[in-house]
mmCIF file with all atom_site columns, C-alpha atoms in Angstrom:
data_model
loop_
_atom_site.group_PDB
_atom_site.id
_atom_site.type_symbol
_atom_site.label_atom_id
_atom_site.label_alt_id
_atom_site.label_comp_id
_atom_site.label_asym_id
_atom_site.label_entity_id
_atom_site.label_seq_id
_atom_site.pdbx_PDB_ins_code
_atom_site.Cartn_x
_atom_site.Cartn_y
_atom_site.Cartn_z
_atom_site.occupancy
_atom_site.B_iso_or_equiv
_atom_site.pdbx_formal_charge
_atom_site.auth_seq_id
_atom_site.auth_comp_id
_atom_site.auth_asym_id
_atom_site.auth_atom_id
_atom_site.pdbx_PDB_model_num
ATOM 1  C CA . UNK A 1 1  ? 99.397  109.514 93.437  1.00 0.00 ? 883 UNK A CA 1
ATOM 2  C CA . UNK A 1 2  ? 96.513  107.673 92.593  1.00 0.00 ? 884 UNK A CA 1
ATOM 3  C CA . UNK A 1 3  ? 94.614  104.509 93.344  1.00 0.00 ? 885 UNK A CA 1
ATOM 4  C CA . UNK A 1 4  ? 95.618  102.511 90.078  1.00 0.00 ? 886 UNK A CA 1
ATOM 5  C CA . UNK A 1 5  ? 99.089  103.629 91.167  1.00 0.00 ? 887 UNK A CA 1
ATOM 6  C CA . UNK A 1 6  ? 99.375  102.027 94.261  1.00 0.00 ? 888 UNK A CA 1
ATOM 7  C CA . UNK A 1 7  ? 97.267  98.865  92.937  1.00 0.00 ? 889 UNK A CA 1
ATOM 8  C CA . UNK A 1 8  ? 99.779  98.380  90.007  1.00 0.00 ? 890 UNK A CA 1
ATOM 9  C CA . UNK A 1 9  ? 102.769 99.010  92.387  1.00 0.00 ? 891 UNK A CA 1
ATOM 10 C CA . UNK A 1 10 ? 101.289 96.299  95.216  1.00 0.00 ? 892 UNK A CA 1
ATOM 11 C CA . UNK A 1 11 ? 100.843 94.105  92.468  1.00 0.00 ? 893 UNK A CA 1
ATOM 12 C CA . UNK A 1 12 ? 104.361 94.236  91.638  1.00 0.00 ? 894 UNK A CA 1
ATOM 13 C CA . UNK A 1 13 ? 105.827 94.101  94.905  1.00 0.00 ? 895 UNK A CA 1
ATOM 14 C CA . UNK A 1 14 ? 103.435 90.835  94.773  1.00 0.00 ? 896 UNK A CA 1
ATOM 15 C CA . UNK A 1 15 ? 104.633 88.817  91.741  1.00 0.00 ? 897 UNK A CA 1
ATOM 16 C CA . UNK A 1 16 ? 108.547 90.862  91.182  1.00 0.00 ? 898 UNK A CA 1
ATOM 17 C CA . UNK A 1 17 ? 107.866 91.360  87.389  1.00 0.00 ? 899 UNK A CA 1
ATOM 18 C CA . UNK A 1 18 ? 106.083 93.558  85.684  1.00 0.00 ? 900 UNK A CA 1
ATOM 19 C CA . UNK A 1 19 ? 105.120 91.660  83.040  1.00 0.00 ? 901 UNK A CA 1
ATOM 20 C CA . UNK A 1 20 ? 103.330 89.300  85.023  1.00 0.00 ? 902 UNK A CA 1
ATOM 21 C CA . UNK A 1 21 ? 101.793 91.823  87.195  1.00 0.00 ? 903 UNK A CA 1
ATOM 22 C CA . UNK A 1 22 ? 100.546 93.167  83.712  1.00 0.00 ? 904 UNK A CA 1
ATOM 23 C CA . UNK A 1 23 ? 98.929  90.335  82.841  1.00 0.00 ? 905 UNK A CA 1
ATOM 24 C CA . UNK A 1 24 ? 96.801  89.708  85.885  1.00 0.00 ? 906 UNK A CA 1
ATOM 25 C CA . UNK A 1 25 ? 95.690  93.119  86.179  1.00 0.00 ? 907 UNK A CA 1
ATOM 26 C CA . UNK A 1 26 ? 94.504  92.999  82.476  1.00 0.00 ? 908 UNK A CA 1
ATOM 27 C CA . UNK A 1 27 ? 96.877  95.618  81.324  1.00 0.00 ? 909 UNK A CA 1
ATOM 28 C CA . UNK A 1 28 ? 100.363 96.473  79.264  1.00 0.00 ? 910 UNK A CA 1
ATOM 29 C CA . UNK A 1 29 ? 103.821 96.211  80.708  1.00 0.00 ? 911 UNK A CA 1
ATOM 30 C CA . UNK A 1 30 ? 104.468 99.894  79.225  1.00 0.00 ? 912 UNK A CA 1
ATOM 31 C CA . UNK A 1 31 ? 101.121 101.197 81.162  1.00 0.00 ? 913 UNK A CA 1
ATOM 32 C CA . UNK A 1 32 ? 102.387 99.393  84.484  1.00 0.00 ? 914 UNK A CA 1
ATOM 33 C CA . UNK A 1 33 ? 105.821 100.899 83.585  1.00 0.00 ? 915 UNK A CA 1
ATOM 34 C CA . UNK A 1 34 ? 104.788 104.247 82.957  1.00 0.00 ? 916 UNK A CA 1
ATOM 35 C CA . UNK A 1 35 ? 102.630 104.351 85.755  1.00 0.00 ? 917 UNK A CA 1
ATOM 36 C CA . UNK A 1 36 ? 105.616 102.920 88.484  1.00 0.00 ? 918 UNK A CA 1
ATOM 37 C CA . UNK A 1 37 ? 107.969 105.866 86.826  1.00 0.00 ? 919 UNK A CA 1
ATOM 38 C CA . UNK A 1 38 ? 105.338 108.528 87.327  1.00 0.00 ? 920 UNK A CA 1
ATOM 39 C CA . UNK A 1 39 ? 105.118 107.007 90.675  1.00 0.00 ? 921 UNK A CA 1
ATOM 40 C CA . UNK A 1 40 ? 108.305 106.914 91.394  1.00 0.00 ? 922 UNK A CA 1
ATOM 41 C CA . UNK A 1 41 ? 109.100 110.438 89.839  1.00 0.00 ? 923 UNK A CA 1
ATOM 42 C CA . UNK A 1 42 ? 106.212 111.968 91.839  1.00 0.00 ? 924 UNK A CA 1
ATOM 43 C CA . UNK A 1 43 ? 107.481 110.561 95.214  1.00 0.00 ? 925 UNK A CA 1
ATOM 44 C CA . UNK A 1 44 ? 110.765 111.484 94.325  1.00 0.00 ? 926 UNK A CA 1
ATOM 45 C CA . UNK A 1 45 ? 112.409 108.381 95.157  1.00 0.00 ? 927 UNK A CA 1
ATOM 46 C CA . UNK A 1 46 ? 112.435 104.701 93.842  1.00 0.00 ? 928 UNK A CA 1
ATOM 47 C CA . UNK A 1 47 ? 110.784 101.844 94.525  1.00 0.00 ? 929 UNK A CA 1
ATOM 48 C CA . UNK A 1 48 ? 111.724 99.434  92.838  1.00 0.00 ? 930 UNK A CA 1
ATOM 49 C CA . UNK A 1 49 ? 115.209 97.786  91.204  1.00 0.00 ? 931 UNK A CA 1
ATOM 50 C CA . UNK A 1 50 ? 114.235 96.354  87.966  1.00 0.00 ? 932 UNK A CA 1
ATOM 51 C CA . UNK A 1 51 ? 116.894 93.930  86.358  1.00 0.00 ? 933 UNK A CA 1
ATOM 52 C CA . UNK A 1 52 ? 116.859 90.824  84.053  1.00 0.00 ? 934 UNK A CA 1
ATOM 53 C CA . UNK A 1 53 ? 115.458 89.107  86.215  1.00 0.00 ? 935 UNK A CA 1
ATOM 54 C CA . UNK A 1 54 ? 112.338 91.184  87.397  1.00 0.00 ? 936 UNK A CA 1
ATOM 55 C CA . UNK A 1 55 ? 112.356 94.039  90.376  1.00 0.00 ? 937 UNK A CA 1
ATOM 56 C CA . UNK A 1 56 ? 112.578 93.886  94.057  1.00 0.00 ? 938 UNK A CA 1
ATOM 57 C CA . UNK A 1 57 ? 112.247 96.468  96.148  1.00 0.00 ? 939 UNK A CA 1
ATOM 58 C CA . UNK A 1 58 ? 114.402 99.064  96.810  1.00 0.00 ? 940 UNK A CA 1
ATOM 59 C CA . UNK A 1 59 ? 114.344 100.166 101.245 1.00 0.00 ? 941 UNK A CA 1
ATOM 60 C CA . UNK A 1 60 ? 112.287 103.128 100.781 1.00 0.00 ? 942 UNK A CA 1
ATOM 61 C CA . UNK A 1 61 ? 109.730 100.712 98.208  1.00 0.00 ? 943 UNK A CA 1
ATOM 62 C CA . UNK A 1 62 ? 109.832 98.615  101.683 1.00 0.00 ? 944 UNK A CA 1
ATOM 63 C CA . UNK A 1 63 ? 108.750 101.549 103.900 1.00 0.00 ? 945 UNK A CA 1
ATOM 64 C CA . UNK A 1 64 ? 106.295 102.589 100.984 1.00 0.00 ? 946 UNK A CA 1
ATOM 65 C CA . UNK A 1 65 ? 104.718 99.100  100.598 1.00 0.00 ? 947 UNK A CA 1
ATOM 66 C CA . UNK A 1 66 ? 104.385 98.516  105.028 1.00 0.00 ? 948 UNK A CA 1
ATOM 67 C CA . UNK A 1 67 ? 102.540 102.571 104.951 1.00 0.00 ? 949 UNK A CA 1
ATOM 68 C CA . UNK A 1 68 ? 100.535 101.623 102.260 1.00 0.00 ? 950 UNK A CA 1
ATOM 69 C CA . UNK A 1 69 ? 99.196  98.363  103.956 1.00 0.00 ? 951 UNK A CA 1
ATOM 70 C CA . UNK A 1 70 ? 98.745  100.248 107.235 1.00 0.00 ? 952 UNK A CA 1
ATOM 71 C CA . UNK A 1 71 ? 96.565  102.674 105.571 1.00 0.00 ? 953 UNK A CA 1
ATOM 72 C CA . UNK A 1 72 ? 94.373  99.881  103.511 1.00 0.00 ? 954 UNK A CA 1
ATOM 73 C CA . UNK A 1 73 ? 93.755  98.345  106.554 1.00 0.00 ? 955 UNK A CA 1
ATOM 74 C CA . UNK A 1 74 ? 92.183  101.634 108.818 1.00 0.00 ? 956 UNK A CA 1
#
């Protein structure tokens, strides 16, 4: 897991799309993508449900995003 990891995945959870969390980190909606599936493969589990619409977050994405804030702020 790394740093640009969790920043593209917080940034999702943020806006629910991909594409627009793409844009305002400065990046490509395949590098965000790639980087949530090697997320997501490397934690075993998903966080996100991506549809037509955009994503949301799936209850262990929920768990994921609270720990992660938790951490950030110690």
């Amino acid at each position: 897991m790394t740093f640009t990891q969790l920043r593209y995945a917080v940034e999702v959870a943020e806006t629910g799309s991909i594409n627009k969390a793409a844009n305002n980190l400065f990046t490509s909606q395949s590098t965000v993508s790639t980087a949530l599936h090697n997320l997501e493969s490397e934690l075993g589990r998903p966080i996100f449900i991506r549809n037509s619409h955009g994503v949301s977050m799936t209850p262990f994405g929920e768990t994921f995003r609270s720990e992660e804030r938790r951490v950030g702020k110690e």
